[in-house]
PDB file of C-alpha atoms in Angstrom:
ATOM      1  CA  MET I   1     -22.949 -10.364 226.818  1.00  0.00           C
ATOM      2  CA  SER I   2     -26.080  -8.593 228.651  1.00  0.00           C
ATOM      3  CA  ILE I   3     -25.402  -5.090 230.051  1.00  0.00           C
ATOM      4  CA  VAL I   4     -25.884  -6.362 233.594  1.00  0.00           C
ATOM      5  CA  ARG I   5     -23.182  -8.870 233.193  1.00  0.00           C
ATOM      6  CA  THR I   6     -20.751  -6.409 231.644  1.00  0.00           C
ATOM      7  CA  ILE I   7     -21.386  -4.014 234.446  1.00  0.00           C
ATOM      8  CA  ILE I   8     -20.800  -6.631 237.021  1.00  0.00           C
ATOM      9  CA  LEU I   9     -17.536  -7.735 235.293  1.00  0.00           C
ATOM     10  CA  LEU I  10     -16.448  -4.035 235.056  1.00  0.00           C
ATOM     11  CA  ALA I  11     -17.299  -3.718 238.799  1.00  0.00           C
ATOM     12  CA  LEU I  12     -15.395  -6.780 239.792  1.00  0.00           C
ATOM     13  CA  VAL I  13     -12.387  -5.552 238.054  1.00  0.00           C
ATOM     14  CA  VAL I  14     -12.663  -2.002 239.417  1.00  0.00           C
ATOM     15  CA  LEU I  15     -13.409  -3.217 242.900  1.00  0.00           C
ATOM     16  CA  ALA I  16     -10.593  -5.826 242.902  1.00  0.00           C
ATOM     17  CA  SER I  17      -8.161  -3.191 243.368  1.00  0.00           C
ATOM     18  CA  CYS I  18      -9.809  -1.412 246.417  1.00  0.00           C
ATOM     19  CA  SER I  19      -8.442  -1.930 249.982  1.00  0.00           C
ATOM     20  CA  ASN I  20      -9.415  -5.321 251.827  1.00  0.00           C
ATOM     21  CA  GLU I  21     -11.425  -5.533 254.928  1.00  0.00           C
ATOM     22  CA  VAL I  22     -11.456  -8.261 257.451  1.00  0.00           C
ATOM     23  CA  ILE I  23     -13.294 -11.494 256.299  1.00  0.00           C
ATOM     24  CA  TYR I  24     -14.425 -13.999 258.670  1.00  0.00           C
ATOM     25  CA  ASP I  25     -14.297 -17.767 257.924  1.00  0.00           C
ATOM     26  CA  VAL I  26     -17.770 -19.259 258.336  1.00  0.00           C
ATOM     27  CA  GLY I  27     -16.751 -22.900 259.039  1.00  0.00           C
ATOM     28  CA  THR I  28     -18.397 -26.080 258.265  1.00  0.00           C
ATOM     29  CA  LEU I  29     -22.169 -25.841 258.789  1.00  0.00           C
ATOM     30  CA  GLN I  30     -24.185 -28.774 259.640  1.00  0.00           C
ATOM     31  CA  PRO I  31     -28.175 -28.907 259.718  1.00  0.00           C
ATOM     32  CA  SER I  32     -29.354 -29.194 263.366  1.00  0.00           C
ATOM     33  CA  SER I  33     -31.083 -32.419 262.534  1.00  0.00           C
ATOM     34  CA  GLU I  34     -31.449 -34.455 259.336  1.00  0.00           C
ATOM     35  CA  GLY I  35     -33.152 -32.137 256.821  1.00  0.00           C
ATOM     36  CA  ASN I  36     -34.451 -29.675 259.432  1.00  0.00           C
ATOM     37  CA  LYS I  37     -32.704 -26.436 258.294  1.00  0.00           C
ATOM     38  CA  THR I  38     -34.010 -23.449 260.245  1.00  0.00           C
ATOM     39  CA  GLU I  39     -31.230 -20.869 260.093  1.00  0.00           C
ATOM     40  CA  LEU I  40     -31.138 -18.487 257.087  1.00  0.00           C
ATOM     41  CA  LYS I  41     -27.697 -18.149 255.574  1.00  0.00           C
ATOM     42  CA  ASP I  42     -26.581 -14.526 255.397  1.00  0.00           C
ATOM     43  CA  ASP I  43     -25.374 -13.536 251.927  1.00  0.00           C
ATOM     44  CA  LEU I  44     -21.651 -13.712 252.990  1.00  0.00           C
ATOM     45  CA  GLN I  45     -22.033 -17.181 254.450  1.00  0.00           C
ATOM     46  CA  PHE I  46     -24.001 -18.209 251.167  1.00  0.00           C
ATOM     47  CA  MET I  47     -21.185 -16.839 248.962  1.00  0.00           C
ATOM     48  CA  SER I  48     -18.429 -18.717 251.228  1.00  0.00           C
ATOM     49  CA  ILE I  49     -20.452 -21.874 251.269  1.00  0.00           C
ATOM     50  CA  ALA I  50     -21.295 -21.979 247.624  1.00  0.00           C
ATOM     51  CA  TYR I  51     -17.344 -21.519 246.841  1.00  0.00           C
ATOM     52  CA  ARG I  52     -16.537 -24.262 249.397  1.00  0.00           C
ATOM     53  CA  ASP I  53     -19.149 -26.722 247.963  1.00  0.00           C
ATOM     54  CA  LEU I  54     -18.066 -26.215 244.444  1.00  0.00           C
ATOM     55  CA  PHE I  55     -14.427 -26.175 244.608  1.00  0.00           C
ATOM     56  CA  GLY I  56     -13.806 -28.088 247.821  1.00  0.00           C
ATOM     57  CA  GLU I  57     -11.793 -25.531 249.506  1.00  0.00           C
ATOM     58  CA  GLU I  58     -12.467 -22.335 251.619  1.00  0.00           C
ATOM     59  CA  VAL I  59     -12.794 -19.311 249.509  1.00  0.00           C
ATOM     60  CA  PRO I  60      -9.554 -17.241 249.307  1.00  0.00           C
ATOM     61  CA  PRO I  61      -9.851 -13.860 251.051  1.00  0.00           C
ATOM     62  CA  GLY I  62      -9.436 -12.079 247.769  1.00  0.00           C
ATOM     63  CA  VAL I  63     -12.159 -13.749 246.040  1.00  0.00           C
ATOM     64  CA  LEU I  64     -14.460 -13.361 248.721  1.00  0.00           C
ATOM     65  CA  GLN I  65     -13.790  -9.660 249.082  1.00  0.00           C
ATOM     66  CA  THR I  66     -14.453  -9.373 245.311  1.00  0.00           C
ATOM     67  CA  MET I  67     -17.651 -11.190 245.536  1.00  0.00           C
ATOM     68  CA  ARG I  68     -18.760  -8.876 248.839  1.00  0.00           C
ATOM     69  CA  LYS I  69     -17.753  -5.695 247.002  1.00  0.00           C
ATOM     70  CA  ALA I  70     -19.707  -6.655 243.928  1.00  0.00           C
ATOM     71  CA  TYR I  71     -22.725  -7.805 246.334  1.00  0.00           C
ATOM     72  CA  ILE I  72     -22.699  -4.344 248.152  1.00  0.00           C
ATOM     73  CA  SER I  73     -22.363  -2.358 244.833  1.00  0.00           C
ATOM     74  CA  PHE I  74     -25.793  -3.230 243.379  1.00  0.00           C
ATOM     75  CA  GLY I  75     -29.179  -2.733 244.808  1.00  0.00           C
ATOM     76  CA  ASP I  76     -30.777  -6.178 243.391  1.00  0.00           C
ATOM     77  CA  LYS I  77     -29.169  -8.535 245.719  1.00  0.00           C
ATOM     78  CA  GLU I  78     -30.892 -11.466 244.425  1.00  0.00           C
ATOM     79  CA  LEU I  79     -29.585 -10.860 240.944  1.00  0.00           C
ATOM     80  CA  VAL I  80     -26.017 -10.391 242.347  1.00  0.00           C
ATOM     81  CA  ILE I  81     -26.229 -13.602 244.177  1.00  0.00           C
ATOM     82  CA  ASP I  82     -27.590 -15.479 241.038  1.00  0.00           C
ATOM     83  CA  GLU I  83     -24.627 -13.883 239.035  1.00  0.00           C
ATOM     84  CA  ILE I  84     -22.096 -15.039 241.497  1.00  0.00           C
ATOM     85  CA  VAL I  85     -23.513 -18.700 241.453  1.00  0.00           C
ATOM     86  CA  GLN I  86     -23.439 -18.448 237.596  1.00  0.00           C
ATOM     87  CA  SER I  87     -19.791 -17.117 237.642  1.00  0.00           C
ATOM     88  CA  LEU I  88     -18.677 -19.750 239.948  1.00  0.00           C
ATOM     89  CA  LEU I  89     -20.154 -22.590 237.846  1.00  0.00           C
ATOM     90  CA  SER I  90     -18.575 -21.158 234.880  1.00  0.00           C
ATOM     91  CA  SER I  91     -15.261 -21.279 236.155  1.00  0.00           C
ATOM     92  CA  PRO I  92     -12.617 -23.134 234.304  1.00  0.00           C
ATOM     93  CA  ASP I  93     -10.992 -24.267 237.660  1.00  0.00           C
ATOM     94  CA  ILE I  94     -14.086 -26.257 238.772  1.00  0.00           C
ATOM     95  CA  ASP I  95     -14.368 -29.975 238.299  1.00  0.00           C
ATOM     96  CA  LEU I  96     -17.859 -30.882 237.046  1.00  0.00           C
ATOM     97  CA  PRO I  97     -19.035 -34.610 236.436  1.00  0.00           C
ATOM     98  CA  SER I  98     -19.397 -35.280 232.769  1.00  0.00           C
ATOM     99  CA  ASN I  99     -22.500 -36.128 230.994  1.00  0.00           C
ATOM    100  CA  VAL I 100     -21.344 -39.415 230.407  1.00  0.00           C
ATOM    101  CA  SER I 101     -20.510 -40.193 233.957  1.00  0.00           C
ATOM    102  CA  ILE I 102     -23.871 -38.894 235.184  1.00  0.00           C
ATOM    103  CA  ALA I 103     -25.664 -41.073 232.592  1.00  0.00           C
ATOM    104  CA  ALA I 104     -23.774 -44.047 233.637  1.00  0.00           C
ATOM    105  CA  ASP I 105     -24.639 -43.797 237.167  1.00  0.00           C
ATOM    106  CA  PRO I 106     -27.417 -41.240 237.691  1.00  0.00           C
ATOM    107  CA  THR I 107     -28.350 -42.405 241.110  1.00  0.00           C
ATOM    108  CA  SER I 108     -24.798 -41.939 242.496  1.00  0.00           C
ATOM    109  CA  PHE I 109     -24.675 -38.627 240.903  1.00  0.00           C
ATOM    110  CA  ILE I 110     -27.990 -37.651 242.535  1.00  0.00           C
ATOM    111  CA  SER I 111     -27.184 -38.975 245.886  1.00  0.00           C
ATOM    112  CA  ALA I 112     -23.819 -37.085 245.913  1.00  0.00           C
ATOM    113  CA  THR I 113     -25.260 -33.740 244.766  1.00  0.00           C
ATOM    114  CA  TYR I 114     -28.030 -33.789 247.395  1.00  0.00           C
ATOM    115  CA  ARG I 115     -25.025 -34.482 250.077  1.00  0.00           C
ATOM    116  CA  LYS I 116     -22.916 -31.851 248.613  1.00  0.00           C
ATOM    117  CA  PHE I 117     -25.419 -29.117 248.518  1.00  0.00           C
ATOM    118  CA  LEU I 118     -28.286 -29.892 250.910  1.00  0.00           C
ATOM    119  CA  LEU I 119     -26.259 -32.253 253.323  1.00  0.00           C
ATOM    120  CA  ARG I 120     -28.827 -34.939 253.129  1.00  0.00           C
ATOM    121  CA  ASP I 121     -29.812 -37.859 251.042  1.00  0.00           C
ATOM    122  CA  PRO I 122     -32.631 -37.521 248.550  1.00  0.00           C
ATOM    123  CA  SER I 123     -35.953 -38.873 249.473  1.00  0.00           C
ATOM    124  CA  ASP I 124     -37.264 -41.775 247.114  1.00  0.00           C
ATOM    125  CA  PHE I 125     -39.606 -39.321 245.336  1.00  0.00           C
ATOM    126  CA  GLU I 126     -36.677 -36.746 244.588  1.00  0.00           C
ATOM    127  CA  LEU I 127     -34.346 -39.570 243.473  1.00  0.00           C
ATOM    128  CA  ALA I 128     -37.060 -40.797 241.160  1.00  0.00           C
ATOM    129  CA  TYR I 129     -37.696 -37.266 239.835  1.00  0.00           C
ATOM    130  CA  TRP I 130     -34.215 -36.581 239.061  1.00  0.00           C
ATOM    131  CA  GLN I 131     -33.392 -40.026 237.548  1.00  0.00           C
ATOM    132  CA  SER I 132     -36.410 -39.159 235.173  1.00  0.00           C
ATOM    133  CA  GLN I 133     -35.084 -35.787 234.470  1.00  0.00           C
ATOM    134  CA  ILE I 134     -31.550 -37.024 233.599  1.00  0.00           C
ATOM    135  CA  ALA I 135     -33.157 -39.727 231.486  1.00  0.00           C
ATOM    136  CA  GLU I 136     -35.431 -37.520 229.554  1.00  0.00           C
ATOM    137  CA  ASN I 137     -33.053 -34.465 229.207  1.00  0.00           C
ATOM    138  CA  THR I 138     -29.712 -35.842 227.932  1.00  0.00           C
ATOM    139  CA  ASP I 139     -28.508 -32.346 227.183  1.00  0.00           C
ATOM    140  CA  LEU I 140     -28.878 -31.662 230.958  1.00  0.00           C
ATOM    141  CA  THR I 141     -25.365 -31.094 232.523  1.00  0.00           C
ATOM    142  CA  ALA I 142     -24.012 -31.089 235.955  1.00  0.00           C
ATOM    143  CA  LYS I 143     -23.607 -27.266 235.663  1.00  0.00           C
ATOM    144  CA  ASP I 144     -27.381 -27.030 235.049  1.00  0.00           C
ATOM    145  CA  ILE I 145     -28.115 -29.378 237.946  1.00  0.00           C
ATOM    146  CA  TYR I 146     -25.936 -27.746 240.457  1.00  0.00           C
ATOM    147  CA  TYR I 147     -27.534 -24.190 239.430  1.00  0.00           C
ATOM    148  CA  VAL I 148     -30.861 -25.579 240.423  1.00  0.00           C
ATOM    149  CA  PHE I 149     -29.595 -26.921 243.805  1.00  0.00           C
ATOM    150  CA  MET I 150     -27.733 -23.780 244.489  1.00  0.00           C
ATOM    151  CA  THR I 151     -30.460 -21.423 244.034  1.00  0.00           C
ATOM    152  CA  CYS I 152     -33.142 -23.550 245.564  1.00  0.00           C
ATOM    153  CA  GLN I 153     -34.811 -22.341 248.678  1.00  0.00           C
ATOM    154  CA  GLU I 154     -33.425 -25.229 250.857  1.00  0.00           C
ATOM    155  CA  TYR I 155     -29.906 -24.391 249.993  1.00  0.00           C
ATOM    156  CA  LYS I 156     -30.226 -20.810 251.406  1.00  0.00           C
ATOM    157  CA  TYR I 157     -30.763 -22.431 254.907  1.00  0.00           C
ATOM    158  CA  TYR I 158     -28.228 -24.525 257.314  1.00  0.00           C
TER     159      TYR I 158
END
């Protein structure tokens, strides 16, 4: 385990016992028009939306508070956001599609992934690209693909 992950895990454990602050629900965000996203999510919105996108429910206040405290505890905000995304994707409570189901119907998986994370359908080019990636890289998992979507520039906007 890297030293950064060890520090983050230690900070999360220590910070989980700290006092709670008021957390606000960001609600359901939709792009202003198809694929035209102009508003940058702030980091608290990003964490809340990422949790909801993966677990299908609003982030529990205690979990959001822990993520927020980890976020404000470290100087490199991009690193902390990346670690939070990886941590969410590694949760045993997340229900990810299997490689077998992805290979059986890659078009449905790709379309559902675009709708889940980017709130739009893929273009023909994007669909062809991901179909070829899935066909050529049989060890590519839903976790890997979700990570790419959650860390792409478009996902940072609504």
